[in-house]
Each structure stands twice: as structure tokens, then as C-alpha cells.
């Protein structure tokens, strides 16, 4: 990660969408690049969408740039229209059904919980709180108690249709660490 393996002799450079977006910051017309190939364009990630918008703008100033969009499962007409009638090359072959599974659905279905102290959890997702209160016992005897509890008041509203354990687990997910328990 963050290692560059290119030189002045590089003819073909493979990079992530993020890398090319970073390059656009310094080189908004992608000078010196003749072709941009975007694979799996159907995934509709925000980075890919943003890259496609940028490439469409660049093509207005650089007719020599060739943009190739690839996907086994895309709605080609959507992209043909977006790029103003771009030609379509169809390669016959088998397509495979693609199913998307989202982490929150898998957590809900399996009951898997990401514990607060797990190595793959964010370290600030829960906090311990305490509250002083009076407790009334037998014979109307009142005593002063301090109750200590884990607070989840920071649970986001992003997953309101899911159980509280799933919502808490989603807030705990540390995306930079692979949770092998989920594989």
C-alpha cells in the first residue's frame, strides 16, 4: 500500500480508483496517459462515480484520451448515454449471477457480535457511565446507590431496521482491520 512501482519506462500502470483520483488532484487532464480502463464499473462505488464524472469532463478537452469501461453485468446503455453515445464492444461469453451481501445483514442473520474489546473493533465505540440514584427496598428503606453501566448512546441511526446488537456491532467495525471471524 502506498508503494509506487512505476518509472519513466512504465507503459502500463495498474492502480486503484483512489490512486487515479489522487493523481487528478495534481494533473487534472491526466497528461501523458493515453487510456484509462475502469473495471467493475457496475459496482457504483462513490469513487467510481466520481472518476466517471471527472473522465467525462476531461474528454471534452482531450479527444485523444480513450476511456474503456468494463463489467460483466452492467447496463451498457446507461454508460453509453452518460458518455454521449460512446461505442459499445460486446464480448460474448458466460455471465455469472452476482449477489451482494452486506455486513449488517450477515451480522443480523448469524447473530455474530463484534465485541468492544476485539482487536478488529474501534476502540472508542462504547463508554462506561455511572449514575447516582436512590433505591427503595423492603420496608420503604431507601439507600443511595451508584449504578455503573455501558452506554451505547452513541449508536448511530444508520441501521434503524436492525437489532441493537447489529447496530452496535456496525458502529464498532474497524474497516482497516480484517475480521477473520466473519469469513
PDB file of C-alpha atoms in Angstrom:
ATOM      1  CA  UNK A   1       0.000   0.000   0.000  1.00  0.00           C
ATOM      2  CA  UNK A   2       1.195   3.480  -0.934  1.00  0.00           C
ATOM      3  CA  UNK A   3       4.128   1.973  -2.804  1.00  0.00           C
ATOM      4  CA  UNK A   4       4.713   3.078  -6.360  1.00  0.00           C
ATOM      5  CA  UNK A   5       6.238   0.620  -8.789  1.00  0.00           C
ATOM      6  CA  UNK A   6       6.382   2.894 -11.825  1.00  0.00           C
ATOM      7  CA  UNK A   7       9.243   4.569 -13.593  1.00  0.00           C
ATOM      8  CA  UNK A   8       9.777   6.707 -16.673  1.00  0.00           C
ATOM      9  CA  UNK A   9       9.777   3.446 -18.677  1.00  0.00           C
ATOM     10  CA  UNK A  10       6.379   2.267 -17.400  1.00  0.00           C
ATOM     11  CA  UNK A  11       3.988   1.560 -20.281  1.00  0.00           C
ATOM     12  CA  UNK A  12       1.033   0.118 -18.384  1.00  0.00           C
ATOM     13  CA  UNK A  13       0.153   1.116 -14.828  1.00  0.00           C
ATOM     14  CA  UNK A  14      -2.412  -0.748 -12.740  1.00  0.00           C
ATOM     15  CA  UNK A  15      -3.837   1.335  -9.926  1.00  0.00           C
ATOM     16  CA  UNK A  16      -6.875   1.671  -7.724  1.00  0.00           C
ATOM     17  CA  UNK A  17      -9.621   4.174  -8.305  1.00  0.00           C
ATOM     18  CA  UNK A  18      -8.328   6.097  -5.292  1.00  0.00           C
ATOM     19  CA  UNK A  19      -4.846   6.394  -6.788  1.00  0.00           C
ATOM     20  CA  UNK A  20      -6.117   7.827 -10.064  1.00  0.00           C
ATOM     21  CA  UNK A  21      -8.393  10.243  -8.189  1.00  0.00           C
ATOM     22  CA  UNK A  22      -5.354  11.426  -6.220  1.00  0.00           C
ATOM     23  CA  UNK A  23      -3.455  11.864  -9.476  1.00  0.00           C
ATOM     24  CA  UNK A  24      -6.294  14.023 -10.805  1.00  0.00           C
ATOM     25  CA  UNK A  25      -5.606  16.491  -7.993  1.00  0.00           C
ATOM     26  CA  UNK A  26      -2.126  17.194  -9.369  1.00  0.00           C
ATOM     27  CA  UNK A  27      -2.834  16.510 -13.040  1.00  0.00           C
ATOM     28  CA  UNK A  28      -6.477  17.354 -13.829  1.00  0.00           C
ATOM     29  CA  UNK A  29      -6.135  16.419 -17.515  1.00  0.00           C
ATOM     30  CA  UNK A  30      -4.142  13.210 -16.933  1.00  0.00           C
ATOM     31  CA  UNK A  31      -1.380  14.367 -19.263  1.00  0.00           C
ATOM     32  CA  UNK A  32       0.776  11.535 -20.549  1.00  0.00           C
ATOM     33  CA  UNK A  33      -1.995   8.983 -20.107  1.00  0.00           C
ATOM     34  CA  UNK A  34      -3.485   7.626 -23.312  1.00  0.00           C
ATOM     35  CA  UNK A  35      -6.004   5.109 -21.956  1.00  0.00           C
ATOM     36  CA  UNK A  36      -7.967   4.717 -18.729  1.00  0.00           C
ATOM     37  CA  UNK A  37      -9.595   1.341 -18.110  1.00  0.00           C
ATOM     38  CA  UNK A  38     -12.169   1.210 -15.330  1.00  0.00           C
ATOM     39  CA  UNK A  39     -13.079  -2.363 -14.401  1.00  0.00           C
ATOM     40  CA  UNK A  40     -16.150  -3.496 -12.467  1.00  0.00           C
ATOM     41  CA  UNK A  41     -17.846  -0.213 -13.287  1.00  0.00           C
ATOM     42  CA  UNK A  42     -21.221  -1.683 -12.294  1.00  0.00           C
ATOM     43  CA  UNK A  43     -20.252  -1.638  -8.606  1.00  0.00           C
ATOM     44  CA  UNK A  44     -21.337   2.015  -8.361  1.00  0.00           C
ATOM     45  CA  UNK A  45     -18.984   2.986  -5.580  1.00  0.00           C
ATOM     46  CA  UNK A  46     -18.753   6.728  -4.979  1.00  0.00           C
ATOM     47  CA  UNK A  47     -15.108   6.715  -6.085  1.00  0.00           C
ATOM     48  CA  UNK A  48     -16.007   5.123  -9.428  1.00  0.00           C
ATOM     49  CA  UNK A  49     -18.933   7.508  -9.925  1.00  0.00           C
ATOM     50  CA  UNK A  50     -16.698  10.486  -9.182  1.00  0.00           C
ATOM     51  CA  UNK A  51     -13.997   9.168 -11.542  1.00  0.00           C
ATOM     52  CA  UNK A  52     -16.535   8.758 -14.350  1.00  0.00           C
ATOM     53  CA  UNK A  53     -17.710  12.347 -13.896  1.00  0.00           C
ATOM     54  CA  UNK A  54     -14.104  13.559 -13.994  1.00  0.00           C
ATOM     55  CA  UNK A  55     -13.296  11.462 -17.075  1.00  0.00           C
ATOM     56  CA  UNK A  56     -16.332  12.831 -18.913  1.00  0.00           C
ATOM     57  CA  UNK A  57     -15.079  16.373 -18.222  1.00  0.00           C
ATOM     58  CA  UNK A  58     -11.527  15.510 -19.319  1.00  0.00           C
ATOM     59  CA  UNK A  59     -12.807  14.033 -22.598  1.00  0.00           C
ATOM     60  CA  UNK A  60     -14.251  17.446 -23.502  1.00  0.00           C
ATOM     61  CA  UNK A  61     -10.688  18.813 -23.555  1.00  0.00           C
ATOM     62  CA  UNK A  62      -8.744  15.694 -24.547  1.00  0.00           C
ATOM     63  CA  UNK A  63     -10.208  13.868 -27.512  1.00  0.00           C
ATOM     64  CA  UNK A  64      -7.064  11.701 -27.641  1.00  0.00           C
ATOM     65  CA  UNK A  65      -7.832  10.054 -24.287  1.00  0.00           C
ATOM     66  CA  UNK A  66      -9.502   6.657 -24.568  1.00  0.00           C
ATOM     67  CA  UNK A  67     -11.787   5.554 -21.737  1.00  0.00           C
ATOM     68  CA  UNK A  68     -12.710   1.880 -21.519  1.00  0.00           C
ATOM     69  CA  UNK A  69     -15.396   0.783 -19.074  1.00  0.00           C
ATOM     70  CA  UNK A  70     -15.606  -2.908 -18.279  1.00  0.00           C
ATOM     71  CA  UNK A  71     -18.127  -5.033 -16.461  1.00  0.00           C
ATOM     72  CA  UNK A  72     -19.735  -8.417 -16.868  1.00  0.00           C
ATOM     73  CA  UNK A  73     -23.090  -7.255 -15.513  1.00  0.00           C
ATOM     74  CA  UNK A  74     -23.614  -3.613 -16.380  1.00  0.00           C
ATOM     75  CA  UNK A  75     -26.479  -1.801 -18.078  1.00  0.00           C
ATOM     76  CA  UNK A  76     -24.415  -0.607 -21.045  1.00  0.00           C
ATOM     77  CA  UNK A  77     -26.998   1.935 -22.249  1.00  0.00           C
ATOM     78  CA  UNK A  78     -26.656   3.910 -19.040  1.00  0.00           C
ATOM     79  CA  UNK A  79     -22.944   4.450 -19.700  1.00  0.00           C
ATOM     80  CA  UNK A  80     -23.351   4.948 -23.457  1.00  0.00           C
ATOM     81  CA  UNK A  81     -25.759   7.806 -22.736  1.00  0.00           C
ATOM     82  CA  UNK A  82     -23.580   9.224 -19.953  1.00  0.00           C
ATOM     83  CA  UNK A  83     -20.600   9.443 -22.308  1.00  0.00           C
ATOM     84  CA  UNK A  84     -22.625  10.930 -25.177  1.00  0.00           C
ATOM     85  CA  UNK A  85     -23.105   7.931 -27.435  1.00  0.00           C
ATOM     86  CA  UNK A  86     -19.868   6.070 -26.768  1.00  0.00           C
ATOM     87  CA  UNK A  87     -19.362   2.921 -28.842  1.00  0.00           C
ATOM     88  CA  UNK A  88     -20.087  -0.472 -27.304  1.00  0.00           C
ATOM     89  CA  UNK A  89     -17.900  -3.531 -27.682  1.00  0.00           C
ATOM     90  CA  UNK A  90     -19.626  -6.681 -26.547  1.00  0.00           C
ATOM     91  CA  UNK A  91     -17.567  -9.783 -25.884  1.00  0.00           C
ATOM     92  CA  UNK A  92     -19.696 -12.921 -25.849  1.00  0.00           C
ATOM     93  CA  UNK A  93     -19.283 -15.309 -23.004  1.00  0.00           C
ATOM     94  CA  UNK A  94     -20.936 -16.601 -19.911  1.00  0.00           C
ATOM     95  CA  UNK A  95     -22.133 -14.219 -17.276  1.00  0.00           C
ATOM     96  CA  UNK A  96     -22.400 -15.184 -13.670  1.00  0.00           C
ATOM     97  CA  UNK A  97     -25.060 -14.041 -11.286  1.00  0.00           C
ATOM     98  CA  UNK A  98     -23.609 -11.576  -8.800  1.00  0.00           C
ATOM     99  CA  UNK A  99     -25.042 -11.489  -5.307  1.00  0.00           C
ATOM    100  CA  UNK A 100     -24.256  -8.719  -2.871  1.00  0.00           C
ATOM    101  CA  UNK A 101     -24.120  -9.427   0.826  1.00  0.00           C
ATOM    102  CA  UNK A 102     -23.887  -6.559   3.261  1.00  0.00           C
ATOM    103  CA  UNK A 103     -22.175  -6.862   6.610  1.00  0.00           C
ATOM    104  CA  UNK A 104     -25.193  -5.681   8.592  1.00  0.00           C
ATOM    105  CA  UNK A 105     -27.383  -8.382   7.002  1.00  0.00           C
ATOM    106  CA  UNK A 106     -24.829 -11.100   7.778  1.00  0.00           C
ATOM    107  CA  UNK A 107     -24.475  -9.923  11.378  1.00  0.00           C
ATOM    108  CA  UNK A 108     -28.253  -9.925  11.756  1.00  0.00           C
ATOM    109  CA  UNK A 109     -28.660 -13.398  10.207  1.00  0.00           C
ATOM    110  CA  UNK A 110     -25.832 -15.054  12.141  1.00  0.00           C
ATOM    111  CA  UNK A 111     -26.140 -13.207  15.435  1.00  0.00           C
ATOM    112  CA  UNK A 112     -22.394 -12.524  15.333  1.00  0.00           C
ATOM    113  CA  UNK A 113     -21.443  -9.655  17.640  1.00  0.00           C
ATOM    114  CA  UNK A 114     -18.319  -7.549  17.381  1.00  0.00           C
ATOM    115  CA  UNK A 115     -17.218  -7.191  20.976  1.00  0.00           C
ATOM    116  CA  UNK A 116     -15.963  -3.814  22.208  1.00  0.00           C
ATOM    117  CA  UNK A 117     -12.578  -5.241  23.207  1.00  0.00           C
ATOM    118  CA  UNK A 118     -11.994  -7.217  19.975  1.00  0.00           C
ATOM    119  CA  UNK A 119      -8.786  -6.438  18.094  1.00  0.00           C
ATOM    120  CA  UNK A 120     -10.814  -5.622  14.987  1.00  0.00           C
ATOM    121  CA  UNK A 121     -13.149  -3.173  16.759  1.00  0.00           C
ATOM    122  CA  UNK A 122     -12.867   0.579  17.038  1.00  0.00           C
ATOM    123  CA  UNK A 123     -11.516   1.425  20.437  1.00  0.00           C
ATOM    124  CA  UNK A 124     -13.925   4.263  21.228  1.00  0.00           C
ATOM    125  CA  UNK A 125     -17.299   2.743  20.396  1.00  0.00           C
ATOM    126  CA  UNK A 126     -18.664   2.303  23.949  1.00  0.00           C
ATOM    127  CA  UNK A 127     -18.134   4.173  27.149  1.00  0.00           C
ATOM    128  CA  UNK A 128     -18.753   3.248  30.771  1.00  0.00           C
ATOM    129  CA  UNK A 129     -21.099   5.581  32.605  1.00  0.00           C
ATOM    130  CA  UNK A 130     -22.273   5.782  36.176  1.00  0.00           C
ATOM    131  CA  UNK A 131     -25.295   7.375  37.735  1.00  0.00           C
ATOM    132  CA  UNK A 132     -26.164   8.011  41.360  1.00  0.00           C
ATOM    133  CA  UNK A 133     -29.686   7.021  42.390  1.00  0.00           C
ATOM    134  CA  UNK A 134     -31.816   6.151  45.402  1.00  0.00           C
ATOM    135  CA  UNK A 135     -33.130   2.595  45.647  1.00  0.00           C
ATOM    136  CA  UNK A 136     -36.180   1.745  47.736  1.00  0.00           C
ATOM    137  CA  UNK A 137     -36.119  -1.660  49.377  1.00  0.00           C
ATOM    138  CA  UNK A 138     -38.278  -3.688  51.735  1.00  0.00           C
ATOM    139  CA  UNK A 139     -39.997  -1.647  54.401  1.00  0.00           C
ATOM    140  CA  UNK A 140     -39.560   1.537  52.352  1.00  0.00           C
ATOM    141  CA  UNK A 141     -35.894   1.567  53.299  1.00  0.00           C
ATOM    142  CA  UNK A 142     -34.070   3.948  50.958  1.00  0.00           C
ATOM    143  CA  UNK A 143     -30.423   3.590  50.106  1.00  0.00           C
ATOM    144  CA  UNK A 144     -28.085   5.572  47.918  1.00  0.00           C
ATOM    145  CA  UNK A 145     -26.507   3.537  45.106  1.00  0.00           C
ATOM    146  CA  UNK A 146     -24.216   4.226  42.197  1.00  0.00           C
ATOM    147  CA  UNK A 147     -25.086   2.233  39.100  1.00  0.00           C
ATOM    148  CA  UNK A 148     -22.346   1.625  36.541  1.00  0.00           C
ATOM    149  CA  UNK A 149     -23.304   0.611  33.007  1.00  0.00           C
ATOM    150  CA  UNK A 150     -22.052   0.526  29.437  1.00  0.00           C
ATOM    151  CA  UNK A 151     -23.522   3.350  27.420  1.00  0.00           C
ATOM    152  CA  UNK A 152     -24.432   2.942  23.790  1.00  0.00           C
ATOM    153  CA  UNK A 153     -25.960   6.379  23.396  1.00  0.00           C
ATOM    154  CA  UNK A 154     -23.545   6.954  20.550  1.00  0.00           C
ATOM    155  CA  UNK A 155     -25.162   4.236  18.398  1.00  0.00           C
ATOM    156  CA  UNK A 156     -25.856   5.774  15.023  1.00  0.00           C
ATOM    157  CA  UNK A 157     -29.231   5.827  13.341  1.00  0.00           C
ATOM    158  CA  UNK A 158     -27.779   4.351  10.137  1.00  0.00           C
ATOM    159  CA  UNK A 159     -29.174   0.874  10.802  1.00  0.00           C
ATOM    160  CA  UNK A 160     -32.555   1.564  12.410  1.00  0.00           C
ATOM    161  CA  UNK A 161     -34.174  -1.515  10.839  1.00  0.00           C
ATOM    162  CA  UNK A 162     -31.745  -3.838  12.611  1.00  0.00           C
ATOM    163  CA  UNK A 163     -31.492  -5.225  16.133  1.00  0.00           C
ATOM    164  CA  UNK A 164     -29.494  -3.295  18.722  1.00  0.00           C
ATOM    165  CA  UNK A 165     -26.621  -5.863  18.751  1.00  0.00           C
ATOM    166  CA  UNK A 166     -26.249  -5.472  14.967  1.00  0.00           C
ATOM    167  CA  UNK A 167     -26.384  -1.673  15.184  1.00  0.00           C
ATOM    168  CA  UNK A 168     -23.770  -1.641  17.936  1.00  0.00           C
ATOM    169  CA  UNK A 169     -21.553  -4.067  16.005  1.00  0.00           C
ATOM    170  CA  UNK A 170     -21.782  -1.918  12.868  1.00  0.00           C
ATOM    171  CA  UNK A 171     -20.672   1.102  14.880  1.00  0.00           C
ATOM    172  CA  UNK A 172     -17.751  -0.930  16.230  1.00  0.00           C
ATOM    173  CA  UNK A 173     -16.473  -2.124  12.830  1.00  0.00           C
ATOM    174  CA  UNK A 174     -12.914  -1.026  12.175  1.00  0.00           C
ATOM    175  CA  UNK A 175     -12.762  -1.128   8.381  1.00  0.00           C
ATOM    176  CA  UNK A 176      -8.967  -1.071   8.256  1.00  0.00           C
ATOM    177  CA  UNK A 177      -8.637  -4.408  10.064  1.00  0.00           C
ATOM    178  CA  UNK A 178      -9.829  -7.689   8.551  1.00  0.00           C
ATOM    179  CA  UNK A 179     -12.128  -9.536  10.935  1.00  0.00           C
ATOM    180  CA  UNK A 180     -11.338 -13.174  10.156  1.00  0.00           C
ATOM    181  CA  UNK A 181     -14.176 -14.300  12.444  1.00  0.00           C
ATOM    182  CA  UNK A 182     -16.573 -13.125   9.731  1.00  0.00           C
ATOM    183  CA  UNK A 183     -15.052 -15.200   6.946  1.00  0.00           C
TER     184      UNK A 183
END
